């Protein structure tokens, strides 16, 4: 298992279900919280949306990406390999894992993304049963379920710290200085209020 190097947030978890009183789309409050948390984390972050999304919603997502200095990616379930290649080219080397965060309403996309080798994080939709539960003891989960979007920074921290500890134990202790101190990690930024 590798640490989480990049996170792609799907439009289905960022946008409110309905438009506001003016007919304009808006972001969910918990989505704004997560976007702010990821901004200074040193974790690549992007926003994905499908071709079927309306122009005002696409504009809102692109403006949000620009505001937080994120990338925007067009996601087509029929072209998973192209999506994975586009993200890899944009973000560079593949020394870590990429995570795609989607709503559980996107069953078709979830099933196809699992074969990509990415870690899929599914935001449970109210009233929709989950087929697999995430356990922190799972060695190599390909799908993680969360109940609230606010749980995402904690999940990323858990996975990155687990990766760091596993790597630390594999290192030769004879090569470490007596006063070993790890530098700050992206988790430090994600967990600060």
PDB file of C-alpha atoms in Angstrom:
ATOM      1  CA  UNK A   1       0.000   0.000   0.000  1.00  0.00           C
ATOM      2  CA  UNK A   2       1.195   3.513  -0.818  1.00  0.00           C
ATOM      3  CA  UNK A   3       0.219   6.811   0.702  1.00  0.00           C
ATOM      4  CA  UNK A   4      -2.480   8.938  -0.881  1.00  0.00           C
ATOM      5  CA  UNK A   5      -0.707  11.180  -3.369  1.00  0.00           C
ATOM      6  CA  UNK A   6      -3.718  12.694  -5.109  1.00  0.00           C
ATOM      7  CA  UNK A   7      -7.460  13.035  -4.617  1.00  0.00           C
ATOM      8  CA  UNK A   8     -10.063  13.542  -7.330  1.00  0.00           C
ATOM      9  CA  UNK A   9     -13.418  14.756  -5.996  1.00  0.00           C
ATOM     10  CA  UNK A  10     -16.406  13.936  -8.186  1.00  0.00           C
ATOM     11  CA  UNK A  11     -19.062  16.570  -8.856  1.00  0.00           C
ATOM     12  CA  UNK A  12     -21.660  14.252  -7.289  1.00  0.00           C
ATOM     13  CA  UNK A  13     -20.206  14.875  -3.828  1.00  0.00           C
ATOM     14  CA  UNK A  14     -19.526  18.585  -4.257  1.00  0.00           C
ATOM     15  CA  UNK A  15     -22.774  19.974  -5.652  1.00  0.00           C
ATOM     16  CA  UNK A  16     -25.992  20.438  -3.710  1.00  0.00           C
ATOM     17  CA  UNK A  17     -28.800  18.215  -4.963  1.00  0.00           C
ATOM     18  CA  UNK A  18     -31.031  21.111  -6.026  1.00  0.00           C
ATOM     19  CA  UNK A  19     -30.389  24.620  -7.242  1.00  0.00           C
ATOM     20  CA  UNK A  20     -30.851  27.592  -4.910  1.00  0.00           C
ATOM     21  CA  UNK A  21     -33.809  30.003  -5.033  1.00  0.00           C
ATOM     22  CA  UNK A  22     -32.249  31.849  -7.992  1.00  0.00           C
ATOM     23  CA  UNK A  23     -31.840  28.648  -9.982  1.00  0.00           C
ATOM     24  CA  UNK A  24     -28.071  28.734  -9.551  1.00  0.00           C
ATOM     25  CA  UNK A  25     -26.088  25.649  -8.553  1.00  0.00           C
ATOM     26  CA  UNK A  26     -24.101  25.763  -5.327  1.00  0.00           C
ATOM     27  CA  UNK A  27     -21.579  23.707  -3.412  1.00  0.00           C
ATOM     28  CA  UNK A  28     -22.492  21.727  -0.325  1.00  0.00           C
ATOM     29  CA  UNK A  29     -21.206  23.225   2.946  1.00  0.00           C
ATOM     30  CA  UNK A  30     -19.244  20.066   3.768  1.00  0.00           C
ATOM     31  CA  UNK A  31     -17.692  20.193   0.288  1.00  0.00           C
ATOM     32  CA  UNK A  32     -16.383  23.709   0.925  1.00  0.00           C
ATOM     33  CA  UNK A  33     -14.888  22.449   4.202  1.00  0.00           C
ATOM     34  CA  UNK A  34     -13.060  19.590   2.438  1.00  0.00           C
ATOM     35  CA  UNK A  35     -11.879  21.826  -0.411  1.00  0.00           C
ATOM     36  CA  UNK A  36     -10.339  24.210   2.142  1.00  0.00           C
ATOM     37  CA  UNK A  37      -8.722  21.367   4.103  1.00  0.00           C
ATOM     38  CA  UNK A  38      -7.093  19.853   1.027  1.00  0.00           C
ATOM     39  CA  UNK A  39      -5.831  23.190  -0.288  1.00  0.00           C
ATOM     40  CA  UNK A  40      -2.641  23.361   1.793  1.00  0.00           C
ATOM     41  CA  UNK A  41      -2.107  19.629   2.286  1.00  0.00           C
ATOM     42  CA  UNK A  42       0.533  19.080  -0.445  1.00  0.00           C
ATOM     43  CA  UNK A  43      -1.764  16.389  -1.836  1.00  0.00           C
ATOM     44  CA  UNK A  44      -2.671  16.838  -5.486  1.00  0.00           C
ATOM     45  CA  UNK A  45      -6.384  17.594  -5.708  1.00  0.00           C
ATOM     46  CA  UNK A  46      -8.719  17.697  -8.657  1.00  0.00           C
ATOM     47  CA  UNK A  47     -12.406  17.938  -9.453  1.00  0.00           C
ATOM     48  CA  UNK A  48     -14.069  15.614 -11.935  1.00  0.00           C
ATOM     49  CA  UNK A  49     -17.383  15.947 -13.718  1.00  0.00           C
ATOM     50  CA  UNK A  50     -19.232  14.149 -16.479  1.00  0.00           C
ATOM     51  CA  UNK A  51     -20.135  15.411 -19.922  1.00  0.00           C
ATOM     52  CA  UNK A  52     -23.819  15.332 -18.960  1.00  0.00           C
ATOM     53  CA  UNK A  53     -23.445  18.088 -16.341  1.00  0.00           C
ATOM     54  CA  UNK A  54     -25.156  21.407 -17.091  1.00  0.00           C
ATOM     55  CA  UNK A  55     -23.060  24.427 -18.122  1.00  0.00           C
ATOM     56  CA  UNK A  56     -23.782  26.447 -14.916  1.00  0.00           C
ATOM     57  CA  UNK A  57     -22.642  23.509 -12.758  1.00  0.00           C
ATOM     58  CA  UNK A  58     -19.494  23.037 -14.846  1.00  0.00           C
ATOM     59  CA  UNK A  59     -18.736  26.764 -14.492  1.00  0.00           C
ATOM     60  CA  UNK A  60     -19.181  26.564 -10.719  1.00  0.00           C
ATOM     61  CA  UNK A  61     -16.833  23.576 -10.494  1.00  0.00           C
ATOM     62  CA  UNK A  62     -14.233  25.248 -12.719  1.00  0.00           C
ATOM     63  CA  UNK A  63     -14.425  28.457 -10.658  1.00  0.00           C
ATOM     64  CA  UNK A  64     -13.999  26.433  -7.461  1.00  0.00           C
ATOM     65  CA  UNK A  65     -11.013  24.614  -8.955  1.00  0.00           C
ATOM     66  CA  UNK A  66      -9.454  27.927  -9.947  1.00  0.00           C
ATOM     67  CA  UNK A  67     -10.126  29.423  -6.484  1.00  0.00           C
ATOM     68  CA  UNK A  68      -8.414  26.537  -4.682  1.00  0.00           C
ATOM     69  CA  UNK A  69      -5.726  25.962  -7.370  1.00  0.00           C
ATOM     70  CA  UNK A  70      -7.029  22.510  -8.274  1.00  0.00           C
ATOM     71  CA  UNK A  71      -7.224  20.684 -11.581  1.00  0.00           C
ATOM     72  CA  UNK A  72     -10.464  19.903 -13.421  1.00  0.00           C
ATOM     73  CA  UNK A  73     -10.922  16.602 -15.230  1.00  0.00           C
ATOM     74  CA  UNK A  74     -13.735  15.385 -17.465  1.00  0.00           C
ATOM     75  CA  UNK A  75     -14.759  11.880 -16.403  1.00  0.00           C
ATOM     76  CA  UNK A  76     -16.251   9.463 -18.914  1.00  0.00           C
ATOM     77  CA  UNK A  77     -17.095   6.013 -17.488  1.00  0.00           C
ATOM     78  CA  UNK A  78     -16.521   4.530 -20.940  1.00  0.00           C
ATOM     79  CA  UNK A  79     -12.947   5.893 -21.045  1.00  0.00           C
ATOM     80  CA  UNK A  80     -11.462   5.084 -17.624  1.00  0.00           C
ATOM     81  CA  UNK A  81      -7.963   4.543 -19.060  1.00  0.00           C
ATOM     82  CA  UNK A  82      -7.982   7.998 -20.658  1.00  0.00           C
ATOM     83  CA  UNK A  83      -9.057   9.570 -17.361  1.00  0.00           C
ATOM     84  CA  UNK A  84      -6.328   7.739 -15.411  1.00  0.00           C
ATOM     85  CA  UNK A  85      -3.714   8.731 -18.018  1.00  0.00           C
ATOM     86  CA  UNK A  86      -4.814  12.376 -17.991  1.00  0.00           C
ATOM     87  CA  UNK A  87      -4.558  12.592 -14.202  1.00  0.00           C
ATOM     88  CA  UNK A  88      -1.177  10.813 -14.171  1.00  0.00           C
ATOM     89  CA  UNK A  89       0.214  13.148 -16.828  1.00  0.00           C
ATOM     90  CA  UNK A  90      -1.028  16.230 -14.970  1.00  0.00           C
ATOM     91  CA  UNK A  91       0.303  15.183 -11.564  1.00  0.00           C
ATOM     92  CA  UNK A  92       3.557  13.491 -12.558  1.00  0.00           C
ATOM     93  CA  UNK A  93       5.160  10.391 -11.094  1.00  0.00           C
ATOM     94  CA  UNK A  94       3.205   7.459  -9.702  1.00  0.00           C
ATOM     95  CA  UNK A  95       4.930   6.980  -6.344  1.00  0.00           C
ATOM     96  CA  UNK A  96       1.661   7.083  -4.416  1.00  0.00           C
ATOM     97  CA  UNK A  97      -1.948   6.078  -4.741  1.00  0.00           C
ATOM     98  CA  UNK A  98      -4.673   8.185  -6.247  1.00  0.00           C
ATOM     99  CA  UNK A  99      -8.104   8.362  -4.647  1.00  0.00           C
ATOM    100  CA  UNK A 100     -11.376   9.053  -6.442  1.00  0.00           C
ATOM    101  CA  UNK A 101     -14.199  10.207  -4.161  1.00  0.00           C
ATOM    102  CA  UNK A 102     -17.693   9.595  -5.555  1.00  0.00           C
ATOM    103  CA  UNK A 103     -21.295   9.341  -4.407  1.00  0.00           C
ATOM    104  CA  UNK A 104     -22.815   5.897  -3.947  1.00  0.00           C
ATOM    105  CA  UNK A 105     -25.368   6.880  -6.597  1.00  0.00           C
ATOM    106  CA  UNK A 106     -22.577   6.430  -9.167  1.00  0.00           C
ATOM    107  CA  UNK A 107     -22.626   2.597  -9.137  1.00  0.00           C
ATOM    108  CA  UNK A 108     -21.544   2.307 -12.776  1.00  0.00           C
ATOM    109  CA  UNK A 109     -18.522   4.551 -12.277  1.00  0.00           C
ATOM    110  CA  UNK A 110     -17.539   2.841  -9.029  1.00  0.00           C
ATOM    111  CA  UNK A 111     -17.524  -0.618 -10.602  1.00  0.00           C
ATOM    112  CA  UNK A 112     -15.393   0.530 -13.534  1.00  0.00           C
ATOM    113  CA  UNK A 113     -12.934   2.568 -11.441  1.00  0.00           C
ATOM    114  CA  UNK A 114     -12.026  -0.368  -9.189  1.00  0.00           C
ATOM    115  CA  UNK A 115     -10.166  -1.976 -12.097  1.00  0.00           C
ATOM    116  CA  UNK A 116      -8.026   1.182 -12.474  1.00  0.00           C
ATOM    117  CA  UNK A 117      -5.988   0.419  -9.368  1.00  0.00           C
ATOM    118  CA  UNK A 118      -7.143   3.612  -7.660  1.00  0.00           C
ATOM    119  CA  UNK A 119      -8.525   3.745  -4.168  1.00  0.00           C
ATOM    120  CA  UNK A 120     -12.249   4.475  -4.417  1.00  0.00           C
ATOM    121  CA  UNK A 121     -13.896   6.356  -1.567  1.00  0.00           C
ATOM    122  CA  UNK A 122     -17.672   6.247  -1.664  1.00  0.00           C
ATOM    123  CA  UNK A 123     -19.819   8.821   0.113  1.00  0.00           C
ATOM    124  CA  UNK A 124     -22.876   6.896   1.232  1.00  0.00           C
ATOM    125  CA  UNK A 125     -26.142   8.297   0.015  1.00  0.00           C
ATOM    126  CA  UNK A 126     -29.029   8.334   2.491  1.00  0.00           C
ATOM    127  CA  UNK A 127     -31.118   5.185   2.223  1.00  0.00           C
ATOM    128  CA  UNK A 128     -28.648   3.334  -0.005  1.00  0.00           C
ATOM    129  CA  UNK A 129     -27.119   0.132   1.373  1.00  0.00           C
ATOM    130  CA  UNK A 130     -23.390  -0.522   1.006  1.00  0.00           C
ATOM    131  CA  UNK A 131     -22.141  -3.843  -0.308  1.00  0.00           C
ATOM    132  CA  UNK A 132     -18.834  -3.797   1.605  1.00  0.00           C
ATOM    133  CA  UNK A 133     -17.831  -2.066   4.807  1.00  0.00           C
ATOM    134  CA  UNK A 134     -14.418  -0.498   5.327  1.00  0.00           C
ATOM    135  CA  UNK A 135     -12.372  -1.827   8.170  1.00  0.00           C
ATOM    136  CA  UNK A 136      -9.219  -0.097   9.345  1.00  0.00           C
ATOM    137  CA  UNK A 137      -7.629  -3.543   9.579  1.00  0.00           C
ATOM    138  CA  UNK A 138      -8.065  -4.185   5.868  1.00  0.00           C
ATOM    139  CA  UNK A 139      -4.611  -4.450   4.335  1.00  0.00           C
ATOM    140  CA  UNK A 140      -5.379  -3.300   0.806  1.00  0.00           C
ATOM    141  CA  UNK A 141      -8.859  -1.833   0.526  1.00  0.00           C
ATOM    142  CA  UNK A 142      -9.918  -0.790  -2.933  1.00  0.00           C
ATOM    143  CA  UNK A 143     -13.174   0.728  -1.756  1.00  0.00           C
ATOM    144  CA  UNK A 144     -13.779   2.775   1.384  1.00  0.00           C
ATOM    145  CA  UNK A 145     -17.197   3.963   2.513  1.00  0.00           C
ATOM    146  CA  UNK A 146     -17.714   7.202   4.424  1.00  0.00           C
ATOM    147  CA  UNK A 147     -20.939   8.561   5.894  1.00  0.00           C
ATOM    148  CA  UNK A 148     -20.003  12.250   5.794  1.00  0.00           C
ATOM    149  CA  UNK A 149     -17.667  14.164   3.528  1.00  0.00           C
ATOM    150  CA  UNK A 150     -15.981  15.644   6.609  1.00  0.00           C
ATOM    151  CA  UNK A 151     -14.513  12.164   7.273  1.00  0.00           C
ATOM    152  CA  UNK A 152     -12.351  12.350   4.140  1.00  0.00           C
ATOM    153  CA  UNK A 153      -9.369  14.260   5.630  1.00  0.00           C
ATOM    154  CA  UNK A 154      -9.223  11.782   8.524  1.00  0.00           C
ATOM    155  CA  UNK A 155      -9.300   8.790   6.146  1.00  0.00           C
ATOM    156  CA  UNK A 156      -6.471  10.302   4.075  1.00  0.00           C
ATOM    157  CA  UNK A 157      -4.436  10.923   7.242  1.00  0.00           C
ATOM    158  CA  UNK A 158      -5.058   7.381   8.456  1.00  0.00           C
ATOM    159  CA  UNK A 159      -3.892   5.881   5.161  1.00  0.00           C
ATOM    160  CA  UNK A 160      -0.831   8.146   4.896  1.00  0.00           C
ATOM    161  CA  UNK A 161       0.241   7.563   8.490  1.00  0.00           C
ATOM    162  CA  UNK A 162      -0.220   3.808   8.053  1.00  0.00           C
ATOM    163  CA  UNK A 163       1.966   3.974   4.939  1.00  0.00           C
ATOM    164  CA  UNK A 164       4.586   6.060   6.778  1.00  0.00           C
ATOM    165  CA  UNK A 165       4.706   3.681   9.764  1.00  0.00           C
ATOM    166  CA  UNK A 166       4.964   0.613   7.508  1.00  0.00           C
ATOM    167  CA  UNK A 167       7.817   2.264   5.607  1.00  0.00           C
ATOM    168  CA  UNK A 168       9.509   3.287   8.852  1.00  0.00           C
ATOM    169  CA  UNK A 169       9.449  -0.277  10.192  1.00  0.00           C
ATOM    170  CA  UNK A 170      10.962  -1.574   6.969  1.00  0.00           C
ATOM    171  CA  UNK A 171      13.858   0.896   7.134  1.00  0.00           C
ATOM    172  CA  UNK A 172      17.134  -0.154   8.660  1.00  0.00           C
ATOM    173  CA  UNK A 173      17.296   1.333  12.147  1.00  0.00           C
ATOM    174  CA  UNK A 174      21.096   1.412  12.014  1.00  0.00           C
ATOM    175  CA  UNK A 175      20.945   4.152   9.406  1.00  0.00           C
ATOM    176  CA  UNK A 176      18.688   6.434  11.444  1.00  0.00           C
ATOM    177  CA  UNK A 177      20.120   9.183  13.656  1.00  0.00           C
ATOM    178  CA  UNK A 178      19.621   8.866  17.403  1.00  0.00           C
ATOM    179  CA  UNK A 179      17.196  11.790  17.456  1.00  0.00           C
ATOM    180  CA  UNK A 180      14.987  10.979  14.498  1.00  0.00           C
ATOM    181  CA  UNK A 181      12.246  13.525  13.927  1.00  0.00           C
ATOM    182  CA  UNK A 182       9.841  13.298  11.004  1.00  0.00           C
ATOM    183  CA  UNK A 183       9.041  16.509   9.199  1.00  0.00           C
ATOM    184  CA  UNK A 184       5.435  17.676   9.066  1.00  0.00           C
ATOM    185  CA  UNK A 185       3.053  15.670   6.972  1.00  0.00           C
ATOM    186  CA  UNK A 186      -0.039  16.629   4.950  1.00  0.00           C
ATOM    187  CA  UNK A 187      -2.061  15.206   7.832  1.00  0.00           C
ATOM    188  CA  UNK A 188      -0.910  18.040  10.074  1.00  0.00           C
ATOM    189  CA  UNK A 189      -2.613  20.538   7.768  1.00  0.00           C
ATOM    190  CA  UNK A 190      -5.718  18.390   7.234  1.00  0.00           C
ATOM    191  CA  UNK A 191      -6.441  17.974  10.936  1.00  0.00           C
ATOM    192  CA  UNK A 192      -5.935  21.594  12.036  1.00  0.00           C
ATOM    193  CA  UNK A 193      -9.170  23.538  12.353  1.00  0.00           C
TER     194      UNK A 193
END
